């Protein structure tokens, strides 16, 4: 494993030792101006890959233009680089851009159990949905179906709800595992298929066909604690993350086969983020030891590890951890990774293929 203090290097190809094919290096850091806690719970690029949105405990959606962030230092004030800032009524756990509106509208899930969509340019809410009985929403996602957007939200109430964002009408409600456990993650197949992946606190991930949500077509049973994330690597492969301290790569084309288990990061209680870069076959996870871990889908060991600061945070706590991560999806020959900390600090890494 490459330690956080060393430079990531390409390793021996002949011996099939884990290697990192990308020259990924530090590009920028953006500090939070908030006085109180400002843990970042969500980081999302818009469809163009040029605009970045963050949200979390501070009850704000901050919008950045990526080019304006590159080259910033820890001493720079966040307000100098924010394109716009939208104040929200509750703490945010999830953000997702509407895929049918070209980056003009972003949806959020909050701690009060409300899905709200905001017009980013005007900074005002344009749609609100409060159907989870006031229970915390952990995840929101969208897909395009027959040219129109379809939304999904997962909540502490044990339900996944699919709805039409044009009018808020409920399409379907599903209760994975009987609905007794919180839903931590929902993701539609980003390549346009009919599948929905769900991470659940009952230690399982579930895969549904959205055309018929009566029963899951797969139950991914292999983790020993809460499944906090379920992400598509491609139409046949899903990556799950859990507070058991592991990530798993599942082949759903051949049943519920675990292809690989990734270990190295620390995760026993918090949401630390999980993102998949499909072009590069890379998986990134945050960690409770304040490090970012990158895995190549070909190996179970991390190929790149980077600490975010490694010091006590600005509130005097030494418990700072990586709380959210996100790959930029638009490029094939250039990779960009954004990581957010529990103190609201963003760090950006970028690089080219070796």
PDB file of C-alpha atoms in Angstrom, residues 46-345:
ATOM      1  CA  UNK A  46     -23.065  19.209 -12.851  1.00  0.00           C
ATOM      2  CA  UNK A  47     -23.494  17.364 -16.183  1.00  0.00           C
ATOM      3  CA  UNK A  48     -20.857  19.555 -17.879  1.00  0.00           C
ATOM      4  CA  UNK A  49     -18.253  18.800 -15.213  1.00  0.00           C
ATOM      5  CA  UNK A  50     -17.478  22.514 -14.935  1.00  0.00           C
ATOM      6  CA  UNK A  51     -19.694  23.399 -11.963  1.00  0.00           C
ATOM      7  CA  UNK A  52     -19.309  21.885  -8.498  1.00  0.00           C
ATOM      8  CA  UNK A  53     -21.902  21.933  -5.720  1.00  0.00           C
ATOM      9  CA  UNK A  54     -21.439  21.089  -2.041  1.00  0.00           C
ATOM     10  CA  UNK A  55     -23.878  20.779   0.827  1.00  0.00           C
ATOM     11  CA  UNK A  56     -23.904  19.643   4.429  1.00  0.00           C
ATOM     12  CA  UNK A  57     -24.397  20.613   8.045  1.00  0.00           C
ATOM     13  CA  UNK A  58     -24.081  24.373   7.436  1.00  0.00           C
ATOM     14  CA  UNK A  59     -27.500  24.530   5.684  1.00  0.00           C
ATOM     15  CA  UNK A  60     -25.986  25.936   2.507  1.00  0.00           C
ATOM     16  CA  UNK A  61     -25.552  24.792  -1.066  1.00  0.00           C
ATOM     17  CA  UNK A  62     -22.339  26.333  -2.348  1.00  0.00           C
ATOM     18  CA  UNK A  63     -21.806  26.488  -6.098  1.00  0.00           C
ATOM     19  CA  UNK A  64     -18.274  26.758  -7.511  1.00  0.00           C
ATOM     20  CA  UNK A  65     -16.809  26.981 -10.972  1.00  0.00           C
ATOM     21  CA  UNK A  66     -14.019  24.409 -11.096  1.00  0.00           C
ATOM     22  CA  UNK A  67     -11.581  26.604 -13.007  1.00  0.00           C
ATOM     23  CA  UNK A  68     -11.855  29.325 -10.359  1.00  0.00           C
ATOM     24  CA  UNK A  69     -10.827  26.881  -7.618  1.00  0.00           C
ATOM     25  CA  UNK A  70      -7.676  25.496  -9.180  1.00  0.00           C
ATOM     26  CA  UNK A  71      -4.577  26.955  -7.576  1.00  0.00           C
ATOM     27  CA  UNK A  72      -6.271  28.147  -4.369  1.00  0.00           C
ATOM     28  CA  UNK A  73      -4.522  27.683  -1.026  1.00  0.00           C
ATOM     29  CA  UNK A  74      -5.674  26.926   2.514  1.00  0.00           C
ATOM     30  CA  UNK A  75      -5.382  30.636   3.408  1.00  0.00           C
ATOM     31  CA  UNK A  76      -7.902  31.640   0.735  1.00  0.00           C
ATOM     32  CA  UNK A  77     -11.420  32.418   1.926  1.00  0.00           C
ATOM     33  CA  UNK A  78     -14.236  30.265   0.567  1.00  0.00           C
ATOM     34  CA  UNK A  79     -16.293  33.381  -0.190  1.00  0.00           C
ATOM     35  CA  UNK A  80     -13.706  34.479  -2.751  1.00  0.00           C
ATOM     36  CA  UNK A  81     -14.509  31.482  -4.944  1.00  0.00           C
ATOM     37  CA  UNK A  82     -18.204  30.741  -4.417  1.00  0.00           C
ATOM     38  CA  UNK A  83     -20.171  31.341  -7.599  1.00  0.00           C
ATOM     39  CA  UNK A  84     -23.418  31.395  -5.616  1.00  0.00           C
ATOM     40  CA  UNK A  85     -24.720  30.263  -2.250  1.00  0.00           C
ATOM     41  CA  UNK A  86     -28.219  29.017  -1.479  1.00  0.00           C
ATOM     42  CA  UNK A  87     -29.349  28.945   2.152  1.00  0.00           C
ATOM     43  CA  UNK A  88     -31.541  25.970   3.026  1.00  0.00           C
ATOM     44  CA  UNK A  89     -33.944  25.446   5.955  1.00  0.00           C
ATOM     45  CA  UNK A  90     -32.342  22.197   7.147  1.00  0.00           C
ATOM     46  CA  UNK A  91     -29.049  20.303   7.180  1.00  0.00           C
ATOM     47  CA  UNK A  92     -28.325  18.560   3.886  1.00  0.00           C
ATOM     48  CA  UNK A  93     -27.315  14.952   3.359  1.00  0.00           C
ATOM     49  CA  UNK A  94     -27.557  14.618  -0.422  1.00  0.00           C
ATOM     50  CA  UNK A  95     -27.363  16.658  -3.627  1.00  0.00           C
ATOM     51  CA  UNK A  96     -28.045  15.701  -7.229  1.00  0.00           C
ATOM     52  CA  UNK A  97     -28.370  17.763 -10.408  1.00  0.00           C
ATOM     53  CA  UNK A  98     -31.535  17.358 -12.490  1.00  0.00           C
ATOM     54  CA  UNK A  99     -30.317  15.602 -15.665  1.00  0.00           C
ATOM     55  CA  UNK A 100     -32.963  17.136 -17.908  1.00  0.00           C
ATOM     56  CA  UNK A 101     -32.309  20.794 -17.104  1.00  0.00           C
ATOM     57  CA  UNK A 102     -28.640  21.283 -18.121  1.00  0.00           C
ATOM     58  CA  UNK A 103     -27.322  22.173 -14.690  1.00  0.00           C
ATOM     59  CA  UNK A 104     -29.956  24.807 -13.952  1.00  0.00           C
ATOM     60  CA  UNK A 105     -31.699  22.920 -11.132  1.00  0.00           C
ATOM     61  CA  UNK A 106     -30.228  20.912  -8.266  1.00  0.00           C
ATOM     62  CA  UNK A 107     -32.153  18.618  -5.938  1.00  0.00           C
ATOM     63  CA  UNK A 108     -31.395  18.121  -2.250  1.00  0.00           C
ATOM     64  CA  UNK A 109     -32.411  15.727   0.515  1.00  0.00           C
ATOM     65  CA  UNK A 110     -32.388  17.044   4.069  1.00  0.00           C
ATOM     66  CA  UNK A 111     -32.511  16.055   7.721  1.00  0.00           C
ATOM     67  CA  UNK A 112     -36.183  17.077   7.957  1.00  0.00           C
ATOM     68  CA  UNK A 113     -37.224  14.484   5.368  1.00  0.00           C
ATOM     69  CA  UNK A 114     -37.830  16.970   2.547  1.00  0.00           C
ATOM     70  CA  UNK A 115     -36.685  16.839  -1.076  1.00  0.00           C
ATOM     71  CA  UNK A 116     -36.241  20.358  -2.438  1.00  0.00           C
ATOM     72  CA  UNK A 117     -35.153  21.469  -5.897  1.00  0.00           C
ATOM     73  CA  UNK A 118     -33.496  24.855  -6.369  1.00  0.00           C
ATOM     74  CA  UNK A 119     -33.070  27.114  -9.367  1.00  0.00           C
ATOM     75  CA  UNK A 120     -29.314  27.644  -9.105  1.00  0.00           C
ATOM     76  CA  UNK A 121     -29.201  30.970 -10.955  1.00  0.00           C
ATOM     77  CA  UNK A 122     -32.031  32.545  -8.952  1.00  0.00           C
ATOM     78  CA  UNK A 123     -31.189  30.759  -5.679  1.00  0.00           C
ATOM     79  CA  UNK A 124     -34.818  29.928  -4.940  1.00  0.00           C
ATOM     80  CA  UNK A 125     -36.744  26.660  -4.399  1.00  0.00           C
ATOM     81  CA  UNK A 126     -38.868  25.577  -7.359  1.00  0.00           C
ATOM     82  CA  UNK A 127     -40.132  22.215  -6.081  1.00  0.00           C
ATOM     83  CA  UNK A 128     -40.651  20.610  -2.689  1.00  0.00           C
ATOM     84  CA  UNK A 129     -41.669  17.123  -1.656  1.00  0.00           C
ATOM     85  CA  UNK A 130     -42.321  16.146   1.976  1.00  0.00           C
ATOM     86  CA  UNK A 131     -43.456  12.525   1.908  1.00  0.00           C
ATOM     87  CA  UNK A 132     -41.069  10.724   4.282  1.00  0.00           C
ATOM     88  CA  UNK A 133     -42.930  11.618   7.477  1.00  0.00           C
ATOM     89  CA  UNK A 134     -40.241  14.010   8.706  1.00  0.00           C
ATOM     90  CA  UNK A 135     -37.622  11.243   8.754  1.00  0.00           C
ATOM     91  CA  UNK A 136     -34.130  12.100   7.543  1.00  0.00           C
ATOM     92  CA  UNK A 137     -33.448  11.633   3.822  1.00  0.00           C
ATOM     93  CA  UNK A 138     -29.992  10.179   3.209  1.00  0.00           C
ATOM     94  CA  UNK A 139     -29.918  10.018  -0.565  1.00  0.00           C
ATOM     95  CA  UNK A 140     -31.522  11.511  -3.684  1.00  0.00           C
ATOM     96  CA  UNK A 141     -30.985  10.569  -7.328  1.00  0.00           C
ATOM     97  CA  UNK A 142     -32.465  11.137 -10.784  1.00  0.00           C
ATOM     98  CA  UNK A 143     -32.649   9.328 -14.077  1.00  0.00           C
ATOM     99  CA  UNK A 144     -34.126  10.063 -17.486  1.00  0.00           C
ATOM    100  CA  UNK A 145     -37.016   7.853 -18.522  1.00  0.00           C
ATOM    101  CA  UNK A 146     -38.741   8.388 -21.865  1.00  0.00           C
ATOM    102  CA  UNK A 147     -37.170  11.833 -22.047  1.00  0.00           C
ATOM    103  CA  UNK A 148     -38.442  12.964 -18.634  1.00  0.00           C
ATOM    104  CA  UNK A 149     -36.750  13.009 -15.245  1.00  0.00           C
ATOM    105  CA  UNK A 150     -37.629  10.467 -12.576  1.00  0.00           C
ATOM    106  CA  UNK A 151     -36.531  11.044  -8.981  1.00  0.00           C
ATOM    107  CA  UNK A 152     -35.826   8.675  -6.082  1.00  0.00           C
ATOM    108  CA  UNK A 153     -35.214   9.295  -2.400  1.00  0.00           C
ATOM    109  CA  UNK A 154     -34.165   6.991   0.442  1.00  0.00           C
ATOM    110  CA  UNK A 155     -34.935   7.750   4.064  1.00  0.00           C
ATOM    111  CA  UNK A 156     -34.695   6.730   7.702  1.00  0.00           C
ATOM    112  CA  UNK A 157     -38.340   5.693   7.358  1.00  0.00           C
ATOM    113  CA  UNK A 158     -37.188   2.532   5.571  1.00  0.00           C
ATOM    114  CA  UNK A 159     -38.661   3.437   2.187  1.00  0.00           C
ATOM    115  CA  UNK A 160     -37.397   4.248  -1.272  1.00  0.00           C
ATOM    116  CA  UNK A 161     -39.824   6.528  -3.069  1.00  0.00           C
ATOM    117  CA  UNK A 162     -39.818   7.183  -6.809  1.00  0.00           C
ATOM    118  CA  UNK A 163     -41.600  10.297  -7.996  1.00  0.00           C
ATOM    119  CA  UNK A 164     -42.170  12.594 -10.949  1.00  0.00           C
ATOM    120  CA  UNK A 165     -40.346  15.891 -10.263  1.00  0.00           C
ATOM    121  CA  UNK A 166     -42.630  17.743 -12.644  1.00  0.00           C
ATOM    122  CA  UNK A 167     -45.595  17.453 -10.300  1.00  0.00           C
ATOM    123  CA  UNK A 168     -44.384  15.558  -7.214  1.00  0.00           C
ATOM    124  CA  UNK A 169     -46.657  12.653  -7.993  1.00  0.00           C
ATOM    125  CA  UNK A 170     -45.672   9.373  -6.357  1.00  0.00           C
ATOM    126  CA  UNK A 171     -44.724   6.694  -8.859  1.00  0.00           C
ATOM    127  CA  UNK A 172     -43.748   3.851  -6.516  1.00  0.00           C
ATOM    128  CA  UNK A 173     -42.792   3.108  -2.909  1.00  0.00           C
ATOM    129  CA  UNK A 174     -40.622   0.150  -2.008  1.00  0.00           C
ATOM    130  CA  UNK A 175     -39.535  -1.147   1.398  1.00  0.00           C
ATOM    131  CA  UNK A 176     -36.282  -3.108   1.019  1.00  0.00           C
ATOM    132  CA  UNK A 177     -36.001  -5.898   3.549  1.00  0.00           C
ATOM    133  CA  UNK A 178     -39.503  -5.171   4.772  1.00  0.00           C
ATOM    134  CA  UNK A 179     -38.867  -1.500   5.570  1.00  0.00           C
ATOM    135  CA  UNK A 180     -37.501  -2.016   9.077  1.00  0.00           C
ATOM    136  CA  UNK A 181     -34.082  -0.451   8.386  1.00  0.00           C
ATOM    137  CA  UNK A 182     -32.974   2.978   7.163  1.00  0.00           C
ATOM    138  CA  UNK A 183     -32.197   3.509   3.487  1.00  0.00           C
ATOM    139  CA  UNK A 184     -28.735   5.056   3.175  1.00  0.00           C
ATOM    140  CA  UNK A 185     -28.191   5.192  -0.581  1.00  0.00           C
ATOM    141  CA  UNK A 186     -30.151   5.180  -3.842  1.00  0.00           C
ATOM    142  CA  UNK A 187     -28.657   5.283  -7.331  1.00  0.00           C
ATOM    143  CA  UNK A 188     -30.166   4.735 -10.747  1.00  0.00           C
ATOM    144  CA  UNK A 189     -28.000   3.121 -13.395  1.00  0.00           C
ATOM    145  CA  UNK A 190     -26.189   6.250 -14.702  1.00  0.00           C
ATOM    146  CA  UNK A 191     -25.760   4.633 -18.122  1.00  0.00           C
ATOM    147  CA  UNK A 192     -29.495   4.708 -18.720  1.00  0.00           C
ATOM    148  CA  UNK A 193     -30.529   1.173 -17.788  1.00  0.00           C
ATOM    149  CA  UNK A 194     -33.576   0.189 -15.782  1.00  0.00           C
ATOM    150  CA  UNK A 195     -31.829  -0.726 -12.541  1.00  0.00           C
ATOM    151  CA  UNK A 196     -31.869   1.009  -9.152  1.00  0.00           C
ATOM    152  CA  UNK A 197     -29.269   0.147  -6.486  1.00  0.00           C
ATOM    153  CA  UNK A 198     -30.136   0.652  -2.814  1.00  0.00           C
ATOM    154  CA  UNK A 199     -27.857   0.565   0.234  1.00  0.00           C
ATOM    155  CA  UNK A 200     -29.599  -0.343   3.484  1.00  0.00           C
ATOM    156  CA  UNK A 201     -28.866  -0.388   7.210  1.00  0.00           C
ATOM    157  CA  UNK A 202     -29.895  -4.057   7.354  1.00  0.00           C
ATOM    158  CA  UNK A 203     -26.380  -4.906   5.988  1.00  0.00           C
ATOM    159  CA  UNK A 204     -27.641  -5.597   2.469  1.00  0.00           C
ATOM    160  CA  UNK A 205     -27.750  -3.820  -0.848  1.00  0.00           C
ATOM    161  CA  UNK A 206     -30.736  -4.355  -3.142  1.00  0.00           C
ATOM    162  CA  UNK A 207     -31.027  -4.062  -6.909  1.00  0.00           C
ATOM    163  CA  UNK A 208     -34.443  -3.361  -8.434  1.00  0.00           C
ATOM    164  CA  UNK A 209     -35.809  -3.165 -11.943  1.00  0.00           C
ATOM    165  CA  UNK A 210     -37.658   0.147 -11.907  1.00  0.00           C
ATOM    166  CA  UNK A 211     -40.250  -1.219 -14.337  1.00  0.00           C
ATOM    167  CA  UNK A 212     -41.378  -3.656 -11.658  1.00  0.00           C
ATOM    168  CA  UNK A 213     -40.492  -2.738  -8.080  1.00  0.00           C
ATOM    169  CA  UNK A 214     -42.413  -5.485  -6.317  1.00  0.00           C
ATOM    170  CA  UNK A 215     -39.294  -7.466  -5.361  1.00  0.00           C
ATOM    171  CA  UNK A 216     -35.553  -6.883  -5.802  1.00  0.00           C
ATOM    172  CA  UNK A 217     -33.939  -8.829  -8.613  1.00  0.00           C
ATOM    173  CA  UNK A 218     -30.764  -9.152  -6.518  1.00  0.00           C
ATOM    174  CA  UNK A 219     -29.964  -9.000  -2.816  1.00  0.00           C
ATOM    175  CA  UNK A 220     -26.264  -8.307  -2.277  1.00  0.00           C
ATOM    176  CA  UNK A 221     -25.581 -10.006   1.038  1.00  0.00           C
ATOM    177  CA  UNK A 222     -21.939  -9.884   2.132  1.00  0.00           C
ATOM    178  CA  UNK A 223     -21.342  -6.975   4.465  1.00  0.00           C
ATOM    179  CA  UNK A 224     -21.492  -7.334   8.244  1.00  0.00           C
ATOM    180  CA  UNK A 225     -22.708  -3.801   9.026  1.00  0.00           C
ATOM    181  CA  UNK A 226     -24.756  -1.009   7.434  1.00  0.00           C
ATOM    182  CA  UNK A 227     -24.364  -0.587   3.668  1.00  0.00           C
ATOM    183  CA  UNK A 228     -23.903   3.151   3.322  1.00  0.00           C
ATOM    184  CA  UNK A 229     -23.374   3.317  -0.451  1.00  0.00           C
ATOM    185  CA  UNK A 230     -24.214   1.387  -3.614  1.00  0.00           C
ATOM    186  CA  UNK A 231     -22.715   2.740  -6.851  1.00  0.00           C
ATOM    187  CA  UNK A 232     -22.715   1.469 -10.437  1.00  0.00           C
ATOM    188  CA  UNK A 233     -19.297   0.883 -11.988  1.00  0.00           C
ATOM    189  CA  UNK A 234     -21.078  -0.145 -15.189  1.00  0.00           C
ATOM    190  CA  UNK A 235     -24.372  -1.788 -16.114  1.00  0.00           C
ATOM    191  CA  UNK A 236     -23.178  -5.147 -14.801  1.00  0.00           C
ATOM    192  CA  UNK A 237     -21.022  -4.134 -11.829  1.00  0.00           C
ATOM    193  CA  UNK A 238     -21.883  -2.429  -8.534  1.00  0.00           C
ATOM    194  CA  UNK A 239     -19.597  -1.167  -5.763  1.00  0.00           C
ATOM    195  CA  UNK A 240     -20.913  -1.113  -2.196  1.00  0.00           C
ATOM    196  CA  UNK A 241     -19.452   0.552   0.880  1.00  0.00           C
ATOM    197  CA  UNK A 242     -20.160  -0.317   4.495  1.00  0.00           C
ATOM    198  CA  UNK A 243     -19.335   0.669   8.045  1.00  0.00           C
ATOM    199  CA  UNK A 244     -17.718  -2.756   8.347  1.00  0.00           C
ATOM    200  CA  UNK A 245     -14.656  -1.026   6.859  1.00  0.00           C
ATOM    201  CA  UNK A 246     -14.809  -2.633   3.417  1.00  0.00           C
ATOM    202  CA  UNK A 247     -15.939  -1.965  -0.132  1.00  0.00           C
ATOM    203  CA  UNK A 248     -17.154  -4.778  -2.363  1.00  0.00           C
ATOM    204  CA  UNK A 249     -17.291  -5.116  -6.146  1.00  0.00           C
ATOM    205  CA  UNK A 250     -20.286  -7.180  -7.286  1.00  0.00           C
ATOM    206  CA  UNK A 251     -20.884  -8.849 -10.646  1.00  0.00           C
ATOM    207  CA  UNK A 252     -24.662  -8.716 -11.096  1.00  0.00           C
ATOM    208  CA  UNK A 253     -24.523 -10.135 -14.622  1.00  0.00           C
ATOM    209  CA  UNK A 254     -23.631 -13.495 -13.089  1.00  0.00           C
ATOM    210  CA  UNK A 255     -25.794 -13.413  -9.996  1.00  0.00           C
ATOM    211  CA  UNK A 256     -24.630 -11.836  -6.754  1.00  0.00           C
ATOM    212  CA  UNK A 257     -20.951 -12.671  -7.176  1.00  0.00           C
ATOM    213  CA  UNK A 258     -18.412 -10.724  -5.091  1.00  0.00           C
ATOM    214  CA  UNK A 259     -15.552 -10.097  -7.505  1.00  0.00           C
ATOM    215  CA  UNK A 260     -13.328  -8.235  -5.066  1.00  0.00           C
ATOM    216  CA  UNK A 261     -13.230  -6.795  -1.569  1.00  0.00           C
ATOM    217  CA  UNK A 262     -11.352  -3.522  -1.055  1.00  0.00           C
ATOM    218  CA  UNK A 263      -9.780  -2.746   2.315  1.00  0.00           C
ATOM    219  CA  UNK A 264      -7.408  -0.245   3.854  1.00  0.00           C
ATOM    220  CA  UNK A 265      -9.597   2.712   4.774  1.00  0.00           C
ATOM    221  CA  UNK A 266     -11.173   3.189   8.211  1.00  0.00           C
ATOM    222  CA  UNK A 267     -14.977   3.276   8.427  1.00  0.00           C
ATOM    223  CA  UNK A 268     -16.939   2.096  11.443  1.00  0.00           C
ATOM    224  CA  UNK A 269     -19.590   4.754  12.093  1.00  0.00           C
ATOM    225  CA  UNK A 270     -19.670   7.716   9.660  1.00  0.00           C
ATOM    226  CA  UNK A 271     -20.650   8.420   6.084  1.00  0.00           C
ATOM    227  CA  UNK A 272     -17.220   8.900   4.483  1.00  0.00           C
ATOM    228  CA  UNK A 273     -18.236   9.105   0.821  1.00  0.00           C
ATOM    229  CA  UNK A 274     -17.884   6.720  -2.103  1.00  0.00           C
ATOM    230  CA  UNK A 275     -17.511   7.616  -5.769  1.00  0.00           C
ATOM    231  CA  UNK A 276     -16.784   5.602  -8.903  1.00  0.00           C
ATOM    232  CA  UNK A 277     -14.944   6.957 -11.957  1.00  0.00           C
ATOM    233  CA  UNK A 278     -16.238   4.736 -14.720  1.00  0.00           C
ATOM    234  CA  UNK A 279     -13.801   5.883 -17.434  1.00  0.00           C
ATOM    235  CA  UNK A 280     -10.787   4.975 -15.321  1.00  0.00           C
ATOM    236  CA  UNK A 281     -12.180   1.971 -13.449  1.00  0.00           C
ATOM    237  CA  UNK A 282     -11.360   3.699 -10.157  1.00  0.00           C
ATOM    238  CA  UNK A 283     -13.147   3.794  -6.816  1.00  0.00           C
ATOM    239  CA  UNK A 284     -12.514   6.426  -4.141  1.00  0.00           C
ATOM    240  CA  UNK A 285     -13.523   6.288  -0.491  1.00  0.00           C
ATOM    241  CA  UNK A 286     -13.055   8.668   2.378  1.00  0.00           C
ATOM    242  CA  UNK A 287     -11.844   7.435   5.725  1.00  0.00           C
ATOM    243  CA  UNK A 288     -12.224   8.171   9.420  1.00  0.00           C
ATOM    244  CA  UNK A 289      -8.444   8.601   9.718  1.00  0.00           C
ATOM    245  CA  UNK A 290      -8.700  11.714   7.493  1.00  0.00           C
ATOM    246  CA  UNK A 291      -7.299  10.069   4.375  1.00  0.00           C
ATOM    247  CA  UNK A 292      -8.567   9.524   0.841  1.00  0.00           C
ATOM    248  CA  UNK A 293      -8.199   6.003  -0.570  1.00  0.00           C
ATOM    249  CA  UNK A 294      -8.264   5.261  -4.296  1.00  0.00           C
ATOM    250  CA  UNK A 295      -8.750   1.682  -5.491  1.00  0.00           C
ATOM    251  CA  UNK A 296      -8.390   0.229  -8.968  1.00  0.00           C
ATOM    252  CA  UNK A 297     -11.155  -2.276  -9.683  1.00  0.00           C
ATOM    253  CA  UNK A 298      -8.457  -4.842 -10.588  1.00  0.00           C
ATOM    254  CA  UNK A 299      -6.959  -5.041  -7.081  1.00  0.00           C
ATOM    255  CA  UNK A 300      -8.170  -5.124  -3.496  1.00  0.00           C
ATOM    256  CA  UNK A 301      -5.369  -2.981  -2.092  1.00  0.00           C
ATOM    257  CA  UNK A 302      -5.434   0.826  -2.444  1.00  0.00           C
ATOM    258  CA  UNK A 303      -3.280   2.235  -5.231  1.00  0.00           C
ATOM    259  CA  UNK A 304      -3.213   5.813  -3.918  1.00  0.00           C
ATOM    260  CA  UNK A 305      -3.644   7.234  -0.414  1.00  0.00           C
ATOM    261  CA  UNK A 306      -3.560  10.891   0.556  1.00  0.00           C
ATOM    262  CA  UNK A 307      -4.066  12.535   3.934  1.00  0.00           C
ATOM    263  CA  UNK A 308      -6.077  15.740   4.098  1.00  0.00           C
ATOM    264  CA  UNK A 309      -3.944  17.958   6.306  1.00  0.00           C
ATOM    265  CA  UNK A 310      -3.133  15.476   9.046  1.00  0.00           C
ATOM    266  CA  UNK A 311      -3.539  18.116  11.788  1.00  0.00           C
ATOM    267  CA  UNK A 312      -6.202  18.989  14.325  1.00  0.00           C
ATOM    268  CA  UNK A 313      -9.019  20.883  12.693  1.00  0.00           C
ATOM    269  CA  UNK A 314      -9.715  24.562  13.282  1.00  0.00           C
ATOM    270  CA  UNK A 315     -12.093  23.759  16.162  1.00  0.00           C
ATOM    271  CA  UNK A 316      -9.327  22.017  18.104  1.00  0.00           C
ATOM    272  CA  UNK A 317     -10.555  18.489  17.359  1.00  0.00           C
ATOM    273  CA  UNK A 318      -8.297  15.691  16.159  1.00  0.00           C
ATOM    274  CA  UNK A 319     -11.323  13.731  14.919  1.00  0.00           C
ATOM    275  CA  UNK A 320     -11.495  15.308  11.484  1.00  0.00           C
ATOM    276  CA  UNK A 321     -12.423  12.757   8.827  1.00  0.00           C
ATOM    277  CA  UNK A 322     -13.123  12.682   5.111  1.00  0.00           C
ATOM    278  CA  UNK A 323     -16.898  12.964   4.816  1.00  0.00           C
ATOM    279  CA  UNK A 324     -17.525  13.129   1.059  1.00  0.00           C
ATOM    280  CA  UNK A 325     -15.702  12.377  -2.205  1.00  0.00           C
ATOM    281  CA  UNK A 326     -16.542  12.827  -5.880  1.00  0.00           C
ATOM    282  CA  UNK A 327     -14.924  12.033  -9.236  1.00  0.00           C
ATOM    283  CA  UNK A 328     -15.480  14.277 -12.243  1.00  0.00           C
ATOM    284  CA  UNK A 329     -16.973  12.000 -14.913  1.00  0.00           C
ATOM    285  CA  UNK A 330     -16.573  13.954 -18.145  1.00  0.00           C
ATOM    286  CA  UNK A 331     -12.957  13.204 -19.149  1.00  0.00           C
ATOM    287  CA  UNK A 332     -11.175  10.033 -20.201  1.00  0.00           C
ATOM    288  CA  UNK A 333      -7.561  11.271 -20.253  1.00  0.00           C
ATOM    289  CA  UNK A 334      -7.687  13.692 -17.325  1.00  0.00           C
ATOM    290  CA  UNK A 335      -8.977  12.809 -13.860  1.00  0.00           C
ATOM    291  CA  UNK A 336     -10.258  15.172 -11.199  1.00  0.00           C
ATOM    292  CA  UNK A 337     -11.074  14.130  -7.641  1.00  0.00           C
ATOM    293  CA  UNK A 338     -12.692  16.318  -4.973  1.00  0.00           C
ATOM    294  CA  UNK A 339     -12.711  15.402  -1.274  1.00  0.00           C
ATOM    295  CA  UNK A 340     -14.518  17.191   1.542  1.00  0.00           C
ATOM    296  CA  UNK A 341     -13.804  17.033   5.250  1.00  0.00           C
ATOM    297  CA  UNK A 342     -15.882  17.064   8.389  1.00  0.00           C
ATOM    298  CA  UNK A 343     -14.655  20.630   8.999  1.00  0.00           C
ATOM    299  CA  UNK A 344     -15.930  21.907   5.632  1.00  0.00           C
ATOM    300  CA  UNK A 345     -12.580  22.043   3.827  1.00  0.00           C
TER     301      UNK A 345
END
